[in-house]
Structures are given as C-alpha cells and as structure tokens.
Amino acid sequence: MTEFRSGFICFVGRPNTGKSTLTNALVGDKIAITSNRPQTTRHAIRGIVNLPDAQLVLVDTPGLHRPRTLLGKRLNDLVLDTLSEVDIICLCIPADEPIGPGDKWIIEQIKPLARRARGDRSARSAPGAAVVGIVTKLDKVTPDKVGDQLIKLSQLLGDDAEVIPVSAKSGKQLDVLSDLLVSLCEPGPAFYPDGELTDEPEQVLMAEFIREAALEGVRDELPHSLAVTIEEVIPREGTDPPMVDVYAHLFVERDSQKGIIIGKKGARLKEVGTAARGQIERLLGCKVYLDLRVKVAKDWQRDPKQLGRLGF
C-alpha cells in the first residue's frame, strides 16, 4: 500500500510569471486572482490539492522584487518568511521571457534555504526545502525555446534541482508536475479535510475578486495604488432565494486615481461591480448586492499606520 504524503509548496518568482494561474490550475478552481499587472498577489494564498495518495498545500506568494515602497518591502518579507517554512520551493520562470537579473537575484535568495532534491532518503530528510524550477507558459513558444530555457534554468539552480516545463492554460504537464511534487513530499497526514480547496477567509477572497475586477484595463500606475477592504457582510432576512449585502471600499492614493476607478458617470465602477459580483456569488452560493465606495488614502503604500489598517 502506498504511503500517504503531504507537504507545503511555495511558488515564487518575479511578478507575472504565472504563479497564481498555476496555483488555480493545480487546485482545479479559482482561489487566487490573476492579472497581467505587477503586484497582483499581495497575500500568501493557500490552495489545497487533494489526491488519492497525497495532499499538496500550495502557497502562492507575491512576486519578489526590489521594493520601492514600504508595501513592497513588507510583501518581500512575507515571501521570504514563507520560503523558510515550506517543504518545496518552486521557482517559476516564463518560457517567453529571458532569464534576467531579477530572476538571478531570487535564486540567490533561495539557495540558502535549499536542500538536496535528489538522492537517497537521508538527503530528503535533511533540513531545508527541495527546489524545483518550473518553466511556465510553454504554450507561448516553440519546443526549442522551451528546451533552451530549461537548460539555462537548470544551470542556474544546480544539479540537485528538478526542472520541468508546464502550461497552466492548456494543462500540459500539470499531471507530471503534480507527480513530481508528491514524490518530493515526506510521508505524512492530510492537513485539511478532503474537498477543502483553500483556507482563505471568504472576506479576503471577496476583496481580492473586487481588486481583480478593478485592475482590468487600467493604467500602469494604478495597480500598486489600489487596495480593497470588506466593511460589512450582512445576510438579508426573509429573502428567498437567500441574498447577502456586501459593502466594500476601494482605496487609491490620489484624487485622479479615484476618477479612473469611477469612470465617466460611474460607468467604470459599475463594470467592476458587475464582474466582481459574479465571482462573489459563485463563492458564497447565493445572490449578492454589492455596494462599492471609492476613497482616497494619500500615499498609503508608504504610511505604516495606513498599511496596518488596510491589512498589511
């Protein structure tokens, strides 16, 4: 009989390397928001993969970067704290972009935390995390380019690290990646009940869905300046089918950004509400009335008190 295995696996990499998309694909449901904008992920989101012989707890983290604000520093600290506590570190490098200084800087952060990923069982039980290099977005380039990227990544990570190409979008190689991660986990119990997909509180997921909708199609400077809080969630009494009222605030740093979010005659904010409401209704399993208010919190990314109030 096969021993049950379990472990915590962290996806790390520069912003926009496909970490959240890969997390969602392996979990089989949407638990992390995705966007082509930097700094989309701001929390360590846990996704749970339940398999017949294993449970993988995937920790999707913000992109590691050279911080320019207090928020950026706190996000980096969150990632590095997470890396020190997991069993496997997966470095995500996109197939369609050259490996650059930012990737090499991240590898230097990983190396002190790594243990041998191959070899006998004594190497497996050594302190530290196994390291896996993942070349993402393989569907975007030719097989030759994927091969070149795998070779370069393997050379940077060293002989002890496994490297594998995947496409979260098409699902190609996801089963191979899943099998590899299971093989690197130690025998152990399931950490979460079977069928559970994430341990994120519903209010955190709701705020993330609103932020994802607000990020769609906005200017480059706005994503960094946008934060969302859920103020109240109130079930309506006597409604059939059930209905919930959700009140949320969207915070930006300047009045001009407030105008971008609201749009002409409120049209943009209405689009945000429509898109987010659909995601929240799916999450809660009932109809939702969503009330969105846009507020200015001047330079909140650099203000410790405001960062604390916004959950950072």
mmCIF file of C-alpha atoms in Angstrom:
data_model
loop_
_atom_site.group_PDB
_atom_site.id
_atom_site.type_symbol
_atom_site.label_atom_id
_atom_site.label_comp_id
_atom_site.label_asym_id
_atom_site.label_seq_id
_atom_site.Cartn_x
_atom_site.Cartn_y
_atom_site.Cartn_z
ATOM 1 C CA MET A 1 0.000 0.000 0.000
ATOM 2 C CA THR A 2 1.357 3.445 -0.967
ATOM 3 C CA GLU A 3 2.180 5.738 1.957
ATOM 4 C CA PHE A 4 0.146 8.940 2.087
ATOM 5 C CA ARG A 5 2.304 12.018 1.522
ATOM 6 C CA SER A 6 1.762 15.689 2.286
ATOM 7 C CA GLY A 7 3.707 18.918 2.167
ATOM 8 C CA PHE A 8 3.717 22.679 1.798
ATOM 9 C CA ILE A 9 4.883 24.003 -1.575
ATOM 10 C CA CYS A 10 5.638 27.652 -2.314
ATOM 11 C CA PHE A 11 5.525 29.167 -5.803
ATOM 12 C CA VAL A 12 7.998 32.024 -6.084
ATOM 13 C CA GLY A 13 9.239 34.229 -8.897
ATOM 14 C CA ARG A 14 9.163 37.699 -10.381
ATOM 15 C CA PRO A 15 5.769 39.371 -10.794
ATOM 16 C CA ASN A 16 3.701 37.983 -13.693
ATOM 17 C CA THR A 17 5.459 34.649 -14.087
ATOM 18 C CA GLY A 18 2.215 32.645 -13.866
ATOM 19 C CA LYS A 19 2.307 31.647 -10.192
ATOM 20 C CA SER A 20 -1.359 32.353 -9.452
ATOM 21 C CA THR A 21 -2.584 30.825 -12.719
ATOM 22 C CA LEU A 22 -0.588 27.684 -11.963
ATOM 23 C CA THR A 23 -1.975 27.533 -8.418
ATOM 24 C CA ASN A 24 -5.548 27.751 -9.712
ATOM 25 C CA ALA A 25 -4.901 25.100 -12.387
ATOM 26 C CA LEU A 26 -3.485 22.579 -9.895
ATOM 27 C CA VAL A 27 -6.236 23.215 -7.332
ATOM 28 C CA GLY A 28 -8.875 22.946 -10.061
ATOM 29 C CA ASP A 29 -10.711 26.105 -9.010
ATOM 30 C CA LYS A 30 -10.073 29.824 -8.708
ATOM 31 C CA ILE A 31 -8.600 30.680 -5.317
ATOM 32 C CA ALA A 32 -6.003 33.276 -6.411
ATOM 33 C CA ILE A 33 -6.676 36.293 -8.612
ATOM 34 C CA THR A 34 -4.734 36.746 -11.816
ATOM 35 C CA SER A 35 -3.791 39.793 -13.860
ATOM 36 C CA ASN A 36 -1.078 40.896 -16.260
ATOM 37 C CA ARG A 37 -0.297 43.725 -13.846
ATOM 38 C CA PRO A 38 2.583 43.587 -11.353
ATOM 39 C CA GLN A 39 1.848 43.121 -7.646
ATOM 40 C CA THR A 40 -1.465 41.379 -8.269
ATOM 41 C CA THR A 41 -0.902 38.875 -5.443
ATOM 42 C CA ARG A 42 -0.450 40.596 -2.078
ATOM 43 C CA HIS A 43 -1.055 37.760 0.358
ATOM 44 C CA ALA A 44 0.235 34.218 0.763
ATOM 45 C CA ILE A 45 -2.769 32.371 -0.662
ATOM 46 C CA ARG A 46 -3.047 28.672 0.208
ATOM 47 C CA GLY A 47 -4.559 26.293 -2.315
ATOM 48 C CA ILE A 48 -5.175 22.657 -1.412
ATOM 49 C CA VAL A 49 -4.707 19.826 -3.924
ATOM 50 C CA ASN A 50 -6.412 16.631 -2.723
ATOM 51 C CA LEU A 51 -5.103 13.474 -4.384
ATOM 52 C CA PRO A 52 -5.820 9.782 -3.612
ATOM 53 C CA ASP A 53 -2.351 9.296 -2.109
ATOM 54 C CA ALA A 54 -1.331 12.833 -1.131
ATOM 55 C CA GLN A 55 -2.322 16.362 -0.150
ATOM 56 C CA LEU A 56 -0.340 19.269 -1.571
ATOM 57 C CA VAL A 57 -0.739 22.652 0.113
ATOM 58 C CA LEU A 58 0.274 25.249 -2.474
ATOM 59 C CA VAL A 59 1.293 28.681 -1.189
ATOM 60 C CA ASP A 60 1.030 31.361 -3.874
ATOM 61 C CA THR A 61 3.116 34.389 -2.905
ATOM 62 C CA PRO A 62 3.577 37.959 -4.166
ATOM 63 C CA GLY A 63 6.276 38.405 -6.793
ATOM 64 C CA LEU A 64 9.726 39.017 -5.313
ATOM 65 C CA HIS A 65 11.103 42.350 -6.489
ATOM 66 C CA ARG A 66 13.377 45.189 -5.458
ATOM 67 C CA PRO A 67 10.958 47.245 -3.327
ATOM 68 C CA ARG A 68 10.385 50.974 -3.797
ATOM 69 C CA THR A 69 7.767 51.411 -1.061
ATOM 70 C CA LEU A 70 7.096 50.156 2.457
ATOM 71 C CA LEU A 71 4.337 47.966 1.000
ATOM 72 C CA GLY A 72 6.854 46.401 -1.403
ATOM 73 C CA LYS A 73 9.256 45.686 1.458
ATOM 74 C CA ARG A 74 6.505 44.065 3.531
ATOM 75 C CA LEU A 75 5.449 41.892 0.579
ATOM 76 C CA ASN A 76 9.051 40.743 0.094
ATOM 77 C CA ASP A 77 9.335 39.974 3.819
ATOM 78 C CA LEU A 78 6.132 37.913 3.554
ATOM 79 C CA VAL A 79 7.606 35.857 0.699
ATOM 80 C CA LEU A 80 10.935 35.241 2.445
ATOM 81 C CA ASP A 81 9.184 34.240 5.688
ATOM 82 C CA THR A 82 7.026 31.794 3.715
ATOM 83 C CA LEU A 83 10.039 30.283 1.936
ATOM 84 C CA SER A 84 11.674 29.462 5.267
ATOM 85 C CA GLU A 85 8.680 27.351 6.339
ATOM 86 C CA VAL A 86 7.806 25.202 3.289
ATOM 87 C CA ASP A 87 8.948 21.753 2.150
ATOM 88 C CA ILE A 88 9.347 22.556 -1.554
ATOM 89 C CA ILE A 89 10.214 25.843 -3.287
ATOM 90 C CA CYS A 90 9.088 26.111 -6.912
ATOM 91 C CA LEU A 91 10.760 28.889 -8.900
ATOM 92 C CA CYS A 92 8.561 29.982 -11.814
ATOM 93 C CA ILE A 93 10.281 31.341 -14.941
ATOM 94 C CA PRO A 94 8.180 32.115 -18.057
ATOM 95 C CA ALA A 95 9.240 30.411 -21.293
ATOM 96 C CA ASP A 96 8.631 33.565 -23.338
ATOM 97 C CA GLU A 97 10.967 35.913 -21.404
ATOM 98 C CA PRO A 98 14.768 35.800 -20.986
ATOM 99 C CA ILE A 99 16.146 34.955 -17.556
ATOM 100 C CA GLY A 100 17.267 38.307 -16.164
ATOM 101 C CA PRO A 101 18.918 39.906 -13.136
ATOM 102 C CA GLY A 102 15.655 39.788 -11.178
ATOM 103 C CA ASP A 103 15.424 36.002 -11.599
ATOM 104 C CA LYS A 104 19.079 35.552 -10.604
ATOM 105 C CA TRP A 105 18.537 37.712 -7.518
ATOM 106 C CA ILE A 106 15.615 35.467 -6.479
ATOM 107 C CA ILE A 107 17.753 32.352 -6.985
ATOM 108 C CA GLU A 108 20.319 33.821 -4.597
ATOM 109 C CA GLN A 109 17.553 34.257 -2.002
ATOM 110 C CA ILE A 110 16.501 30.615 -2.456
ATOM 111 C CA LYS A 111 19.893 28.901 -2.325
ATOM 112 C CA PRO A 112 20.482 29.247 1.447
ATOM 113 C CA LEU A 113 17.071 27.623 2.057
ATOM 114 C CA ALA A 114 17.583 24.669 -0.287
ATOM 115 C CA ARG A 115 18.356 21.032 0.441
ATOM 116 C CA ARG A 116 19.184 18.228 -1.929
ATOM 117 C CA ALA A 117 16.133 17.362 -4.036
ATOM 118 C CA ARG A 118 17.593 14.130 -5.416
ATOM 119 C CA GLY A 119 19.423 11.157 -3.998
ATOM 120 C CA ASP A 120 18.663 8.824 -1.156
ATOM 121 C CA ARG A 121 16.177 9.236 1.664
ATOM 122 C CA SER A 122 18.776 10.726 4.000
ATOM 123 C CA ALA A 123 19.096 13.683 1.615
ATOM 124 C CA ARG A 124 15.330 14.036 1.580
ATOM 125 C CA SER A 125 15.101 14.320 5.332
ATOM 126 C CA ALA A 126 17.865 16.938 5.517
ATOM 127 C CA PRO A 127 16.935 20.459 6.693
ATOM 128 C CA GLY A 128 15.689 22.944 4.126
ATOM 129 C CA ALA A 129 13.415 22.785 1.123
ATOM 130 C CA ALA A 130 13.638 20.865 -2.118
ATOM 131 C CA VAL A 131 13.891 23.210 -5.113
ATOM 132 C CA VAL A 132 12.006 22.748 -8.394
ATOM 133 C CA GLY A 133 12.443 25.010 -11.402
ATOM 134 C CA ILE A 134 9.242 25.456 -13.405
ATOM 135 C CA VAL A 135 9.278 26.928 -16.903
ATOM 136 C CA THR A 136 5.745 28.312 -17.266
ATOM 137 C CA LYS A 137 3.735 29.376 -20.331
ATOM 138 C CA LEU A 138 5.305 26.693 -22.538
ATOM 139 C CA ASP A 139 2.356 27.073 -24.945
ATOM 140 C CA LYS A 140 3.631 30.534 -25.926
ATOM 141 C CA VAL A 141 6.921 29.453 -27.547
ATOM 142 C CA THR A 142 8.402 26.701 -29.728
ATOM 143 C CA PRO A 143 9.693 23.450 -28.160
ATOM 144 C CA ASP A 144 13.280 24.514 -28.974
ATOM 145 C CA LYS A 145 12.898 27.694 -26.918
ATOM 146 C CA VAL A 146 11.379 25.733 -24.045
ATOM 147 C CA GLY A 147 14.372 23.391 -24.138
ATOM 148 C CA ASP A 148 16.828 26.285 -24.106
ATOM 149 C CA GLN A 149 15.057 27.842 -21.109
ATOM 150 C CA LEU A 150 15.113 24.537 -19.221
ATOM 151 C CA ILE A 151 18.860 24.177 -19.784
ATOM 152 C CA LYS A 152 19.571 27.735 -18.625
ATOM 153 C CA LEU A 153 17.374 27.352 -15.541
ATOM 154 C CA SER A 154 18.976 24.007 -14.650
ATOM 155 C CA GLN A 155 22.436 25.538 -14.897
ATOM 156 C CA LEU A 156 21.457 28.371 -12.552
ATOM 157 C CA LEU A 157 19.745 26.165 -9.962
ATOM 158 C CA GLY A 158 22.370 23.398 -9.983
ATOM 159 C CA ASP A 159 22.281 19.653 -10.490
ATOM 160 C CA ASP A 160 20.245 18.934 -7.352
ATOM 161 C CA ALA A 161 17.159 20.849 -8.568
ATOM 162 C CA GLU A 162 14.483 19.295 -10.758
ATOM 163 C CA VAL A 163 13.307 21.404 -13.723
ATOM 164 C CA ILE A 164 10.041 20.937 -15.592
ATOM 165 C CA PRO A 165 8.010 22.835 -18.238
ATOM 166 C CA VAL A 166 4.245 23.365 -17.788
ATOM 167 C CA SER A 167 1.332 25.251 -19.272
ATOM 168 C CA ALA A 168 -1.329 26.157 -16.735
ATOM 169 C CA LYS A 169 -3.519 27.493 -19.546
ATOM 170 C CA SER A 170 -3.626 24.280 -21.595
ATOM 171 C CA GLY A 171 -3.000 21.898 -18.707
ATOM 172 C CA LYS A 172 0.028 20.381 -20.426
ATOM 173 C CA GLN A 173 2.464 18.698 -18.000
ATOM 174 C CA LEU A 174 0.334 19.557 -14.922
ATOM 175 C CA ASP A 175 -0.011 15.866 -14.071
ATOM 176 C CA VAL A 176 3.762 15.419 -14.395
ATOM 177 C CA LEU A 177 4.364 18.384 -12.080
ATOM 178 C CA SER A 178 1.835 17.043 -9.568
ATOM 179 C CA ASP A 179 3.517 13.620 -9.536
ATOM 180 C CA LEU A 180 6.938 15.239 -9.070
ATOM 181 C CA LEU A 181 5.745 17.332 -6.123
ATOM 182 C CA VAL A 182 4.186 14.284 -4.468
ATOM 183 C CA SER A 183 7.453 12.341 -4.871
ATOM 184 C CA LEU A 184 9.358 15.130 -3.088
ATOM 185 C CA CYS A 185 6.934 15.224 -0.127
ATOM 186 C CA GLU A 186 7.534 13.250 3.046
ATOM 187 C CA PRO A 187 5.016 10.649 4.269
ATOM 188 C CA GLY A 188 2.521 12.446 6.474
ATOM 189 C CA PRO A 189 -1.145 13.159 7.190
ATOM 190 C CA ALA A 190 -3.571 15.442 5.369
ATOM 191 C CA PHE A 191 -3.524 18.921 6.893
ATOM 192 C CA TYR A 192 -7.028 19.864 5.681
ATOM 193 C CA PRO A 193 -10.332 17.973 5.290
ATOM 194 C CA ASP A 194 -10.856 16.248 1.943
ATOM 195 C CA GLY A 195 -12.627 18.559 -0.512
ATOM 196 C CA GLU A 196 -11.385 21.818 1.027
ATOM 197 C CA LEU A 197 -9.692 23.996 -1.619
ATOM 198 C CA THR A 198 -8.332 26.923 0.410
ATOM 199 C CA ASP A 199 -8.114 28.193 3.976
ATOM 200 C CA GLU A 200 -8.556 31.818 2.916
ATOM 201 C CA PRO A 201 -11.434 33.592 4.739
ATOM 202 C CA GLU A 202 -14.359 34.469 2.475
ATOM 203 C CA GLN A 203 -13.921 38.201 3.112
ATOM 204 C CA VAL A 204 -10.296 38.067 1.889
ATOM 205 C CA LEU A 205 -11.366 36.286 -1.294
ATOM 206 C CA MET A 206 -14.200 38.778 -1.850
ATOM 207 C CA ALA A 207 -11.813 41.726 -1.542
ATOM 208 C CA GLU A 208 -9.409 40.040 -3.970
ATOM 209 C CA PHE A 209 -12.151 39.431 -6.547
ATOM 210 C CA ILE A 210 -13.099 43.129 -6.396
ATOM 211 C CA ARG A 211 -9.453 44.185 -6.799
ATOM 212 C CA GLU A 212 -9.018 41.833 -9.742
ATOM 213 C CA ALA A 213 -12.047 43.348 -11.494
ATOM 214 C CA ALA A 214 -10.790 46.873 -10.796
ATOM 215 C CA LEU A 215 -7.344 46.061 -12.240
ATOM 216 C CA GLU A 216 -8.753 45.035 -15.597
ATOM 217 C CA GLY A 217 -7.699 47.514 -18.279
ATOM 218 C CA VAL A 218 -6.410 50.302 -16.006
ATOM 219 C CA ARG A 219 -3.285 52.418 -16.377
ATOM 220 C CA ASP A 220 0.119 51.185 -15.299
ATOM 221 C CA GLU A 221 0.472 53.225 -12.104
ATOM 222 C CA LEU A 222 -2.887 52.314 -10.587
ATOM 223 C CA PRO A 223 -2.386 48.612 -9.644
ATOM 224 C CA HIS A 224 0.202 49.466 -6.997
ATOM 225 C CA SER A 225 -2.047 52.145 -5.510
ATOM 226 C CA LEU A 226 -5.246 50.078 -5.236
ATOM 227 C CA ALA A 227 -6.399 48.296 -2.070
ATOM 228 C CA VAL A 228 -9.805 46.837 -1.182
ATOM 229 C CA THR A 229 -11.418 46.203 2.197
ATOM 230 C CA ILE A 230 -14.708 44.490 3.004
ATOM 231 C CA GLU A 231 -16.531 46.649 5.543
ATOM 232 C CA GLU A 232 -19.673 44.588 6.163
ATOM 233 C CA VAL A 233 -21.313 41.356 5.014
ATOM 234 C CA ILE A 234 -24.979 41.241 6.030
ATOM 235 C CA PRO A 235 -27.356 38.372 5.143
ATOM 236 C CA ARG A 236 -30.788 39.715 4.231
ATOM 237 C CA GLU A 237 -33.637 38.413 6.344
ATOM 238 C CA GLY A 238 -36.647 36.743 4.790
ATOM 239 C CA THR A 239 -35.315 36.524 1.223
ATOM 240 C CA ASP A 240 -35.953 33.503 -0.958
ATOM 241 C CA PRO A 241 -33.606 32.648 -2.544
ATOM 242 C CA PRO A 242 -31.063 33.797 0.065
ATOM 243 C CA MET A 243 -29.274 37.107 -0.529
ATOM 244 C CA VAL A 244 -26.282 38.829 1.069
ATOM 245 C CA ASP A 245 -25.389 42.534 1.131
ATOM 246 C CA VAL A 246 -21.641 43.169 0.767
ATOM 247 C CA TYR A 247 -20.205 46.654 1.444
ATOM 248 C CA ALA A 248 -16.657 47.295 0.226
ATOM 249 C CA HIS A 249 -14.237 50.222 -0.004
ATOM 250 C CA LEU A 250 -11.681 50.664 -2.779
ATOM 251 C CA PHE A 251 -8.725 52.802 -1.673
ATOM 252 C CA VAL A 252 -6.449 54.752 -4.021
ATOM 253 C CA GLU A 253 -3.697 57.262 -3.286
ATOM 254 C CA ARG A 254 -4.802 60.304 -5.323
ATOM 255 C CA ASP A 255 -7.992 62.017 -6.478
ATOM 256 C CA SER A 256 -7.016 61.460 -10.122
ATOM 257 C CA GLN A 257 -6.910 57.709 -9.484
ATOM 258 C CA LYS A 258 -10.349 57.873 -7.897
ATOM 259 C CA GLY A 259 -11.671 59.284 -11.170
ATOM 260 C CA ILE A 260 -10.082 56.402 -13.117
ATOM 261 C CA ILE A 261 -11.805 53.796 -10.949
ATOM 262 C CA ILE A 262 -15.214 55.504 -11.018
ATOM 263 C CA GLY A 263 -15.144 56.394 -14.711
ATOM 264 C CA LYS A 264 -17.467 58.701 -16.624
ATOM 265 C CA LYS A 265 -20.794 58.941 -14.796
ATOM 266 C CA GLY A 266 -19.799 55.907 -12.709
ATOM 267 C CA ALA A 267 -19.632 53.556 -15.695
ATOM 268 C CA ARG A 268 -16.262 52.048 -14.820
ATOM 269 C CA LEU A 269 -17.208 51.346 -11.196
ATOM 270 C CA LYS A 270 -20.421 49.707 -12.392
ATOM 271 C CA GLU A 271 -18.403 47.363 -14.624
ATOM 272 C CA VAL A 272 -16.153 46.493 -11.694
ATOM 273 C CA GLY A 273 -19.177 45.723 -9.539
ATOM 274 C CA THR A 274 -20.799 43.518 -12.166
ATOM 275 C CA ALA A 275 -17.631 41.463 -12.735
ATOM 276 C CA ALA A 276 -16.832 41.088 -9.027
ATOM 277 C CA ARG A 277 -20.401 40.279 -8.029
ATOM 278 C CA GLY A 278 -20.447 37.232 -10.295
ATOM 279 C CA GLN A 279 -17.287 35.856 -8.651
ATOM 280 C CA ILE A 280 -18.598 36.568 -5.134
ATOM 281 C CA GLU A 281 -21.955 34.924 -5.860
ATOM 282 C CA ARG A 282 -20.115 31.818 -7.027
ATOM 283 C CA LEU A 283 -18.033 31.870 -3.848
ATOM 284 C CA LEU A 284 -20.979 32.330 -1.470
ATOM 285 C CA GLY A 285 -23.501 30.271 -3.421
ATOM 286 C CA CYS A 286 -26.224 32.930 -3.242
ATOM 287 C CA LYS A 287 -27.326 36.247 -4.748
ATOM 288 C CA VAL A 288 -25.290 39.292 -3.718
ATOM 289 C CA TYR A 289 -25.945 43.017 -3.547
ATOM 290 C CA LEU A 290 -22.520 44.662 -3.844
ATOM 291 C CA ASP A 291 -22.009 48.247 -2.670
ATOM 292 C CA LEU A 292 -18.661 49.755 -3.748
ATOM 293 C CA ARG A 293 -17.286 53.074 -2.461
ATOM 294 C CA VAL A 294 -14.018 54.623 -3.692
ATOM 295 C CA LYS A 295 -11.901 56.525 -1.159
ATOM 296 C CA VAL A 296 -8.543 58.325 -1.200
ATOM 297 C CA ALA A 297 -5.886 57.277 1.344
ATOM 298 C CA LYS A 298 -2.986 59.533 0.418
ATOM 299 C CA ASP A 299 0.324 57.677 -0.110
ATOM 300 C CA TRP A 300 -0.922 54.652 1.852
ATOM 301 C CA GLN A 301 1.837 52.404 0.438
ATOM 302 C CA ARG A 302 4.434 54.403 2.396
ATOM 303 C CA ASP A 303 2.458 55.015 5.602
ATOM 304 C CA PRO A 304 2.861 52.321 8.313
ATOM 305 C CA LYS A 305 -0.423 53.216 10.046
ATOM 306 C CA GLN A 306 -2.462 53.155 6.852
ATOM 307 C CA LEU A 307 -0.784 49.906 5.754
ATOM 308 C CA GLY A 308 -1.866 48.348 9.045
ATOM 309 C CA ARG A 309 -5.457 49.496 8.609
ATOM 310 C CA LEU A 310 -5.529 48.028 5.089
ATOM 311 C CA GLY A 311 -4.294 44.638 6.263
ATOM 312 C CA PHE A 312 -0.563 44.867 5.508
#
